[in-house]
Every structure is written in structure tokens, then in C-alpha cells.
PDB file of C-alpha atoms in Angstrom:
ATOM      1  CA  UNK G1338     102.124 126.072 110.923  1.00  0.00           C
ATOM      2  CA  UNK G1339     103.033 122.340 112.311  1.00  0.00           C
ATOM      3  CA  UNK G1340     100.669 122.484 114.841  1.00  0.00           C
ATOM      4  CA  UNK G1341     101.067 120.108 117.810  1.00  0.00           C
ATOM      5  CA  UNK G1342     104.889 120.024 118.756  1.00  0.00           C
ATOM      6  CA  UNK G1343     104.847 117.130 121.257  1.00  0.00           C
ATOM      7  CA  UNK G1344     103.298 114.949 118.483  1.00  0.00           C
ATOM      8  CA  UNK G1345     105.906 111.836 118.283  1.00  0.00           C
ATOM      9  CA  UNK G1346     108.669 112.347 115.517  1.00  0.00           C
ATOM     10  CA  UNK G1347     109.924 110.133 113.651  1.00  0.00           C
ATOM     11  CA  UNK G1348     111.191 109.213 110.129  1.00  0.00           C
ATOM     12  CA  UNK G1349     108.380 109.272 107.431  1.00  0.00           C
ATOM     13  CA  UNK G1350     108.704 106.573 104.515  1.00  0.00           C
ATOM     14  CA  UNK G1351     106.614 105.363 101.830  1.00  0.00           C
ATOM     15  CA  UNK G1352     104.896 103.231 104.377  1.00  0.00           C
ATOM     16  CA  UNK G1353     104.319 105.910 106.690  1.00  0.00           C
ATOM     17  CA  UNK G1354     102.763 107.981 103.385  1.00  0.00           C
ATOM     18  CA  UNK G1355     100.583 105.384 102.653  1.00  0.00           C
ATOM     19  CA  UNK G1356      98.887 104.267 105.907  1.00  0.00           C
ATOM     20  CA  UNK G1357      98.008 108.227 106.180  1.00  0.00           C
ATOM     21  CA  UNK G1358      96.405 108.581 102.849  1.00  0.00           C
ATOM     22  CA  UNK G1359      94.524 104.593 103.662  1.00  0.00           C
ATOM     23  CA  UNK G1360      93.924 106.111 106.978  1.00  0.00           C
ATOM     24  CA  UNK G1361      92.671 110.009 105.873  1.00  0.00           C
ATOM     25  CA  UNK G1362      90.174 107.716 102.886  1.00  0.00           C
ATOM     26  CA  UNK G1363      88.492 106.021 105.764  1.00  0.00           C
ATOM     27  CA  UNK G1364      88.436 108.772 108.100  1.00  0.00           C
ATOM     28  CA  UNK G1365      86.237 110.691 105.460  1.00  0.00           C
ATOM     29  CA  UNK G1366      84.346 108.100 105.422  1.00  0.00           C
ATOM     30  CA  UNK G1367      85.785 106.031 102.431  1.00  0.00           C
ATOM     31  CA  UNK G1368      85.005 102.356 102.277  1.00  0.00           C
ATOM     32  CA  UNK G1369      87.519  99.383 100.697  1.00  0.00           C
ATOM     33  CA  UNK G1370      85.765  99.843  97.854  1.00  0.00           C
ATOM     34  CA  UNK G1371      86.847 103.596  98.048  1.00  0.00           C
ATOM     35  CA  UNK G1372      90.266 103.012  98.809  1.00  0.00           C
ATOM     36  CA  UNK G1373      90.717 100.805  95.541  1.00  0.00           C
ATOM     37  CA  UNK G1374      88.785 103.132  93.331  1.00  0.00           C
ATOM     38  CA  UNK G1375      91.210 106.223  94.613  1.00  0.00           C
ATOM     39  CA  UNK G1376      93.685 104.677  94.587  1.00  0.00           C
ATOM     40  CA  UNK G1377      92.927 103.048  90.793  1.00  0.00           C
ATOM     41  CA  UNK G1378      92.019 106.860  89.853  1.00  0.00           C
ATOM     42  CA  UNK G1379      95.161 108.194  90.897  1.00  0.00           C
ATOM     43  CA  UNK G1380      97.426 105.296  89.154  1.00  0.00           C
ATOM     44  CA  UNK G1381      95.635 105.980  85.704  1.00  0.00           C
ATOM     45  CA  UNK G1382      96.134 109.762  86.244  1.00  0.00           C
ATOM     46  CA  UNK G1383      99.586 109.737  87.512  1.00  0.00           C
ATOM     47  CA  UNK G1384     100.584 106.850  85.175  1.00  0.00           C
ATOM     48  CA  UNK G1385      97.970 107.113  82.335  1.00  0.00           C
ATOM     49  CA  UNK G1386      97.018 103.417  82.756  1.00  0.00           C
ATOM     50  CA  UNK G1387      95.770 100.916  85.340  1.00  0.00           C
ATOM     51  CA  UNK G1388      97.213  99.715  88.244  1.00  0.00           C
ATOM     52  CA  UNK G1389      97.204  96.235  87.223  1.00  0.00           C
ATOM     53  CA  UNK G1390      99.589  97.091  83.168  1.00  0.00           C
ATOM     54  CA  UNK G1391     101.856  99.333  85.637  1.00  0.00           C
ATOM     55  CA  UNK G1392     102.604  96.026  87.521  1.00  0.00           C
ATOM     56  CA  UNK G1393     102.711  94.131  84.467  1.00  0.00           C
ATOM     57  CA  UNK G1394     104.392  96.104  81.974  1.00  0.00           C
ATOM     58  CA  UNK G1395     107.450  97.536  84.601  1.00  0.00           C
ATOM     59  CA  UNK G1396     107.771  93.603  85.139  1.00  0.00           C
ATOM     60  CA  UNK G1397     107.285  94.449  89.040  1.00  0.00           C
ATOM     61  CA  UNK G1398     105.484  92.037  91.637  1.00  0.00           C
ATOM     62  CA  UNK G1399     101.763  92.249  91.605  1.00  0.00           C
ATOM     63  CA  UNK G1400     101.116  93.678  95.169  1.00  0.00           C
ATOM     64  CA  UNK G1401     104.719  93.965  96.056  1.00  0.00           C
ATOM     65  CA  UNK G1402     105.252  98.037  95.504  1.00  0.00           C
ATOM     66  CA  UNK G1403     108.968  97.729  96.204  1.00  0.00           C
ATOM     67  CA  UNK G1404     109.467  96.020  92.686  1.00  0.00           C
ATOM     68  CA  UNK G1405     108.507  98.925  90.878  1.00  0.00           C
ATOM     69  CA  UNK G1406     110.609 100.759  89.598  1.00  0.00           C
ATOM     70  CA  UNK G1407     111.815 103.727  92.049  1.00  0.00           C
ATOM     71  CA  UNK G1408     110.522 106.319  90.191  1.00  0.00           C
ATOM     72  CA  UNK G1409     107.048 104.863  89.932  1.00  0.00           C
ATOM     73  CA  UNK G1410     107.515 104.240  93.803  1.00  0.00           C
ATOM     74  CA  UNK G1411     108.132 107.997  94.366  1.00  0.00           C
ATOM     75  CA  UNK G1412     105.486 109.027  92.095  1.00  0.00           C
ATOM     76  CA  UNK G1413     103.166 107.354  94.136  1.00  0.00           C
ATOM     77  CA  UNK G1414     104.561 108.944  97.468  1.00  0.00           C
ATOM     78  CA  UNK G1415     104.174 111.856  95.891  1.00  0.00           C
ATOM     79  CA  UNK G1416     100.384 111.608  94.365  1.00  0.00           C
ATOM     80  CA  UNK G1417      99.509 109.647  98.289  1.00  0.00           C
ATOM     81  CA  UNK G1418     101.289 113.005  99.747  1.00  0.00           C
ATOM     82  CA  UNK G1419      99.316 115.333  97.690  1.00  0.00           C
ATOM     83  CA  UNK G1420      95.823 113.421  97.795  1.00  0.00           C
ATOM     84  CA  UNK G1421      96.223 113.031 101.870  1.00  0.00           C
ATOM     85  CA  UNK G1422      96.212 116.906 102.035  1.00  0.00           C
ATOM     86  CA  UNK G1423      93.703 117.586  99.881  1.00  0.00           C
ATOM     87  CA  UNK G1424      90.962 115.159 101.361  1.00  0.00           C
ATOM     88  CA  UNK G1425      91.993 116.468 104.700  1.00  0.00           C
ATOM     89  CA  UNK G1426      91.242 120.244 103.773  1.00  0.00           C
ATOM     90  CA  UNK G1427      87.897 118.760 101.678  1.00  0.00           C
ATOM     91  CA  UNK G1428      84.827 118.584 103.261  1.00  0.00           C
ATOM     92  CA  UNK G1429      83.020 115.414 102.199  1.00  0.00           C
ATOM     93  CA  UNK G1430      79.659 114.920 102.864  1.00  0.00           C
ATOM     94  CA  UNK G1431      76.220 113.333 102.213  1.00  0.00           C
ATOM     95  CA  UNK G1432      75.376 109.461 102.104  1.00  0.00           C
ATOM     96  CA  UNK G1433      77.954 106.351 101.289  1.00  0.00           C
ATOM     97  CA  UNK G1434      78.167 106.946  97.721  1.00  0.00           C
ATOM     98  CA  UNK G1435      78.097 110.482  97.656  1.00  0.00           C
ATOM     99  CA  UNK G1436      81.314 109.969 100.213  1.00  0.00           C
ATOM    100  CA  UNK G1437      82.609 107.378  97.813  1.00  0.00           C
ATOM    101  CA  UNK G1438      82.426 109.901  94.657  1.00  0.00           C
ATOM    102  CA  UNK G1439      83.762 113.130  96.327  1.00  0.00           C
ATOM    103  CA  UNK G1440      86.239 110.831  97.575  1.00  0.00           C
ATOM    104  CA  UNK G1441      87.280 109.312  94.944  1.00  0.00           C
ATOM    105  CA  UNK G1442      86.916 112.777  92.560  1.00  0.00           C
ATOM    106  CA  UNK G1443      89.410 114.635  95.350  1.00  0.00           C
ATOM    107  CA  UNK G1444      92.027 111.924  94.950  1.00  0.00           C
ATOM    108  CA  UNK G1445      91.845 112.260  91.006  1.00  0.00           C
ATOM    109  CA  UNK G1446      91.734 116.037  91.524  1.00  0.00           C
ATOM    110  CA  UNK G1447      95.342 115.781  93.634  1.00  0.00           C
ATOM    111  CA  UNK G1448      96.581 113.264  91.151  1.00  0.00           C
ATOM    112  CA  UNK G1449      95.977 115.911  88.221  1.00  0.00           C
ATOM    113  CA  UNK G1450      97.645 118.706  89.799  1.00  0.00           C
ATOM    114  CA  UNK G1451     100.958 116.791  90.561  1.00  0.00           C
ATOM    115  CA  UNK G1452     101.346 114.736  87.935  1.00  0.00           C
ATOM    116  CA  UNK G1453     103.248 117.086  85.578  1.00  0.00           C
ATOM    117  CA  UNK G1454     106.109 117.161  87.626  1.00  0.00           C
ATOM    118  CA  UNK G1455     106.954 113.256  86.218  1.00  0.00           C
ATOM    119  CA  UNK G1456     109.021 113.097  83.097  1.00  0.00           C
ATOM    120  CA  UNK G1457     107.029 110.494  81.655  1.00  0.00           C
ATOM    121  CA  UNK G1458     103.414 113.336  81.494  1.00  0.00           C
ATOM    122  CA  UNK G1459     106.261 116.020  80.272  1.00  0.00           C
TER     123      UNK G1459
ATOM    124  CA  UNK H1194      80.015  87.758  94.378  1.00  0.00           C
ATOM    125  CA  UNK H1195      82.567  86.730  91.721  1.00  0.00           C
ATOM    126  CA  UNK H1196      82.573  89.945  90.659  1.00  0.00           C
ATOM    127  CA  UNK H1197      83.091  91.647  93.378  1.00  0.00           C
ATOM    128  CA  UNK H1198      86.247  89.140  93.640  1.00  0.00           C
ATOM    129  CA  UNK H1199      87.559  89.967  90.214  1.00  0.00           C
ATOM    130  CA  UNK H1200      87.202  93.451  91.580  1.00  0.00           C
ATOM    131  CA  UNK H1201      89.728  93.020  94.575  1.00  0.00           C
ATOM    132  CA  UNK H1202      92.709  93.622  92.225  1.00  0.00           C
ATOM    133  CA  UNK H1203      91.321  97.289  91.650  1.00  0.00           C
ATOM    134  CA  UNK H1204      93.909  99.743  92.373  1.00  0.00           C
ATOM    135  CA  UNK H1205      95.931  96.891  93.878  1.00  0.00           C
ATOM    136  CA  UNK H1206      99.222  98.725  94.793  1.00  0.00           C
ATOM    137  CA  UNK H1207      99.644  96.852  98.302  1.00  0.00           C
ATOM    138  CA  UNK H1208      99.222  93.286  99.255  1.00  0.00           C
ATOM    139  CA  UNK H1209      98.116  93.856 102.511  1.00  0.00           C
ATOM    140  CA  UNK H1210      95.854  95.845 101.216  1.00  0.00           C
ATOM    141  CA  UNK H1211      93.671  92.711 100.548  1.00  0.00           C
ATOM    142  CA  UNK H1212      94.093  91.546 104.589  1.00  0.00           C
ATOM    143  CA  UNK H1213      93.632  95.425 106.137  1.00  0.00           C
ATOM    144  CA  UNK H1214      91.082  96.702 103.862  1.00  0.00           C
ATOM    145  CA  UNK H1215      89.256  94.581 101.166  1.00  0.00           C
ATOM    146  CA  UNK H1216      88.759  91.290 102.928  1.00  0.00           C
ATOM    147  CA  UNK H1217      88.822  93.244 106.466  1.00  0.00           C
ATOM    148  CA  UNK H1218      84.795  92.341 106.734  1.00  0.00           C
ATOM    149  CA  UNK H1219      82.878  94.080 109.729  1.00  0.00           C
ATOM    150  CA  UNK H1220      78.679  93.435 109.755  1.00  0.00           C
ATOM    151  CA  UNK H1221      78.702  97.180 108.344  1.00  0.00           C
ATOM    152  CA  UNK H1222      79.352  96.493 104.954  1.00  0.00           C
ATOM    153  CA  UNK H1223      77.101  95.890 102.635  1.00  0.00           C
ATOM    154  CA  UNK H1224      78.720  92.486 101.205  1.00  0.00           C
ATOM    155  CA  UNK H1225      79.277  91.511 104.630  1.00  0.00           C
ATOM    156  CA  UNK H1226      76.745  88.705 104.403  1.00  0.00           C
ATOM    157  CA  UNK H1227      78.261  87.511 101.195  1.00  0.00           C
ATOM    158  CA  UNK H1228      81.490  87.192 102.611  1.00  0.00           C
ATOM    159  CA  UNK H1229      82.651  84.145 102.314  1.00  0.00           C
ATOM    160  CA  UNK H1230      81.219  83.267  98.724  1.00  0.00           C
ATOM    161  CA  UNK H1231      83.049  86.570  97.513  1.00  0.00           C
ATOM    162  CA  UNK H1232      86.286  85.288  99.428  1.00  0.00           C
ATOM    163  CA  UNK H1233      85.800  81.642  98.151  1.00  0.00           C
ATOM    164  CA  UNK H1234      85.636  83.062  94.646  1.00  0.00           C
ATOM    165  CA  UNK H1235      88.673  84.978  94.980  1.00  0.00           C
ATOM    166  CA  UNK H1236      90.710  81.947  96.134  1.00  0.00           C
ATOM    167  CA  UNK H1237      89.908  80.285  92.693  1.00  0.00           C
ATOM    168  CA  UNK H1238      90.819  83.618  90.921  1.00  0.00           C
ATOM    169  CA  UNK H1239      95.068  83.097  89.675  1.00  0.00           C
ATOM    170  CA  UNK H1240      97.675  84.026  92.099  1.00  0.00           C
ATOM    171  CA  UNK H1241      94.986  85.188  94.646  1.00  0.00           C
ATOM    172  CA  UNK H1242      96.929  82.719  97.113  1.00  0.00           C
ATOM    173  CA  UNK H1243     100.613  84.037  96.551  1.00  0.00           C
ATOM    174  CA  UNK H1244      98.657  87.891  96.946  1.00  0.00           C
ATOM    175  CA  UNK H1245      97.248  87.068 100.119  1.00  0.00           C
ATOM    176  CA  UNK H1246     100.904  85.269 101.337  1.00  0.00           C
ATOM    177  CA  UNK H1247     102.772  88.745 100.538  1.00  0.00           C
ATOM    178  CA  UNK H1248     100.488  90.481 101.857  1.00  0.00           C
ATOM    179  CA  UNK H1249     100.707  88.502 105.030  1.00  0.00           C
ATOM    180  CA  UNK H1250     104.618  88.698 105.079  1.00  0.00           C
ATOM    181  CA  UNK H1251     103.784  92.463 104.835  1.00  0.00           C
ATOM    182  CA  UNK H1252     101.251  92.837 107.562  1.00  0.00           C
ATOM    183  CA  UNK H1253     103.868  90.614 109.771  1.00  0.00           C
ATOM    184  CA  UNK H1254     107.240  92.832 109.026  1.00  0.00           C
ATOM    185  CA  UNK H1255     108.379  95.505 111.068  1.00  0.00           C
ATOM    186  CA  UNK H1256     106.514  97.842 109.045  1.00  0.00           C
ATOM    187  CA  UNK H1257     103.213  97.484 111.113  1.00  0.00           C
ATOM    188  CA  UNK H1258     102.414  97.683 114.492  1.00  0.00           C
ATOM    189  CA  UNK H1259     100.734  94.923 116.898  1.00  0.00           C
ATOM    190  CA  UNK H1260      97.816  97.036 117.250  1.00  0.00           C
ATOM    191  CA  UNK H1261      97.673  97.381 113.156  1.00  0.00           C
ATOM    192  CA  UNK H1262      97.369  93.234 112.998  1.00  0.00           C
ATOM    193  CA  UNK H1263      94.672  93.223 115.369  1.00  0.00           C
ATOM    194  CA  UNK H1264      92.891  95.662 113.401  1.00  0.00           C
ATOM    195  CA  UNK H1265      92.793  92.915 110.555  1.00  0.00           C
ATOM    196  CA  UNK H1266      90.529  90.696 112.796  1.00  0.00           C
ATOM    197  CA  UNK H1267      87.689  90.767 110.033  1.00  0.00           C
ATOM    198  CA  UNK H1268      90.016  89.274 107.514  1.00  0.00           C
ATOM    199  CA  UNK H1269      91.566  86.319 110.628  1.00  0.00           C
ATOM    200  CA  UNK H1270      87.831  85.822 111.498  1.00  0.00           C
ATOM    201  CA  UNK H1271      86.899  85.019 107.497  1.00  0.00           C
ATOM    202  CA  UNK H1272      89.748  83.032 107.081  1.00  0.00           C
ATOM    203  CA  UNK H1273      88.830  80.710 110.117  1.00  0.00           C
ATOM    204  CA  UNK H1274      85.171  80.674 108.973  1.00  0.00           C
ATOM    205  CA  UNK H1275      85.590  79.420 105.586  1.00  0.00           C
ATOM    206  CA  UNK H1276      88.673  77.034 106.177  1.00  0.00           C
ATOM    207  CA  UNK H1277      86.687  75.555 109.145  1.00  0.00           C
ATOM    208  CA  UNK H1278      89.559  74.065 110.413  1.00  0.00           C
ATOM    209  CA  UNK H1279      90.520  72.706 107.337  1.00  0.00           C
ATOM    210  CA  UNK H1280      93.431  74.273 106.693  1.00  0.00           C
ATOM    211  CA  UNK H1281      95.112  72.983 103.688  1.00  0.00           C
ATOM    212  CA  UNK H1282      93.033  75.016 101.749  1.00  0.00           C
ATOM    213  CA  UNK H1283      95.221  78.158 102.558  1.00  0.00           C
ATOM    214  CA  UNK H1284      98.378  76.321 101.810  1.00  0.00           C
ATOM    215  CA  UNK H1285     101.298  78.520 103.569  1.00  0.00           C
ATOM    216  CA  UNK H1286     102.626  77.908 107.242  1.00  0.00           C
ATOM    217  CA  UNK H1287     102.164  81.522 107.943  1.00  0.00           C
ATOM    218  CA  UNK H1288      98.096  81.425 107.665  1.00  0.00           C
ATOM    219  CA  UNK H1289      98.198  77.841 109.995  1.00  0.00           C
ATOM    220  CA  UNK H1290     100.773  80.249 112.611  1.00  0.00           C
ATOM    221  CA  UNK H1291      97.975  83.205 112.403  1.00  0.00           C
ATOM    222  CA  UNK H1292      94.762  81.276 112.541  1.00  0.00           C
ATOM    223  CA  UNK H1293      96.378  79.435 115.628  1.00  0.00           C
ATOM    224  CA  UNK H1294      97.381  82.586 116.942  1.00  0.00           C
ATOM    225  CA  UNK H1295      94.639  85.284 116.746  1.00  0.00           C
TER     226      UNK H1295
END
């Protein structure tokens, strides 16, 4: 089920979570421009607004995700977790912005399926 | 170009997003020859200075890897291009260190 066992261990954090789901956007062949967009989709679904009034309105640092509060920070592990998997088992295909879109529609996809587990969508 | 700036702050979780990803330029991209307008807009854009400092002090903690840092090279190589040795007009200690260094 885990595949590879000599594959290096060690602790996964939020960092960790992120760099894979940065690293799984380009891999599909997701540009900057892709990473913002998925990761703007997933905010608004996750959060129901932008990524820019979740910053502002939680009073947290723009760019600085540790000043959120810790539940937004988990929620965000959890829709990187979930969107990481699903790109990886979605085939993505056809020119840049085809990429872009199915890209970009996966990672709202994920977003949608986990985000009734957060009190705040209950 | 300036609104491809304004657009940087899309999705905007991570600072260093703006250094690994966004302003990471390789000849690739289709803005790539529109670089340095689109980065000289964002540097008049509010805050886009203190952004690009945390996301520097991110980039540089123990959270990333030496090979991770080189990977930015696009964004070192802008940076030099448009400051063209003039250097105030990045004003944080950190950038002068980098430029010096990469």
C-alpha cells in the first residue's frame, strides 16, 4: 500500500504538505499562474472567500501562514493533503490551458469533498 | 504587465511563494519577456517589498533546502537585472547578502 520502503522517513509538517501539493501542480504540468489559481480555488471553497479577506479579516500576516489562526492552518493542510492525492491519481492532459483548467477544476473538486469536515461549512 | 502584478497576490498563502514560483522567470513562460516591467510594477504595488522580505526570511530558514534556493535562480537573476547594481531599490540587507551571493 506504501509502496517504496527505503524511501527516506521523516516527520511531515505543513511545510512538507505544501511543497508536495506546489510540487504535484507543476509536475502535472501547472504553471505559477496555476498554482495561485488552485490554490485561490481551494481558499474560497474551503473558506467561502478569498485568500486575500482570510488574511485580512483573521487579522493574520499577508503571506505569513503561521499567523492564521490554527484552525485555518490545518484546514489548509488538510484541503493541500486531499488536492495532492487527487491530482496525482488525475490524469491531466491536452495543451497549457487545458492543463491549467483540469488543474485548477481537480483542486476545487478536492477542496469540495473535504470541506464539510470544518465547523465553520457545518 | 500591471495587471499581471496586481495578480501576484492571487491565492497568496506563502511568501515565498512570490520568490519560488511567481517571480521564478525561466524563457518558457509566456511573460518571460515582460519580466521586469511586470516585476517593476509590482514593487510600486503596497507592501510588495515587506512580501518579498518574508518571503526571503522563509526561503532562507531551515525549512528549505540548499538545493530549493538554487531552484529560485529565475527570481536572483530578475532581481540583479532590474536593480542593475543599484541596490537601494530593494531596501533590506538580506536581498544585498543574496544578490552578492548567488
Amino acid at each position: 500500500m506504501f509502496g517504496n520502503s527505503s524511501a527516506i522517513r521523516e516527520r511531515v509538517d505543513g511545510a512538507i504538505v505544501r511543497k508536495e501539493f506546489s510540487k504535484t501542480v507543476n509536475d502535472k504540468g501547472g504553471t505559477d499562474e496555476t498554482q495561485a489559481y488552485a490554490t485561490e480555488s481551494m481558499t474560497r471553497e474551503i473558506f467561502g472567500c478569498s485568500t486575500e479577506e482570510l488574511y485580512q479579516e483573521t487579522n493574520a500576516r499577508p503571506g505569513k501562514r503561521q499567523t492564521l489562526p490554527q484552525d485555518a492552518q490545518t484546514a489548509y493542510i488538510v484541503g493541500e493533503v486531499a488536492a495532492t492525492h487527487k491530482l496525482k491519481g488525475t490524469e491531466i492532459s491536452g495543451n497549457q490551458s487545458q492543463k491549467h483548467e483540469q488543474i485548477v477544476d481537480t483542486v476545487e473538486q478536492s477542496a469540495r469533498e473535504v470541506k464539510g469536515i470544518f465547523p465553520w461549512n457545518w | 504587465c500591471r495587471f499581471k502584478a496586481l495578480n501576484s497576490q492571487i491565492g497568496l498563502v506563502d511568501a515565498y511563494t512570490l520568490i519560488t514560483s511567481t517571480f521564478n522567470y525561466n524563457p518558457d513562460r509566456w511573460d518571460y519577456d515582460y519580466r521586469y516591467r511586470i516585476f517593476e510594477e509590482f514593487l510600486t504595488l503596497p507592501d510588495s517589498i515587506e512580501l518579498i522580505k518574508i518571503g526571503l526570511e522563509q526561503l532562507f530558514s531551515s525549512d528549505f533546502t540548499t538545493q530549493e534556493r538554487q531552484e529560485a535562480n529565475g527570481f536572483f537573476e530578475l532581481v540583479r537585472e532590474t536593480t542593475r547594481g543599484d541596490i537601494t531599490r530593494i531596501p533590506t540587507g538580506i536581498v544585498r547578502q543574496l544578490v552578492g551571493n548567488s
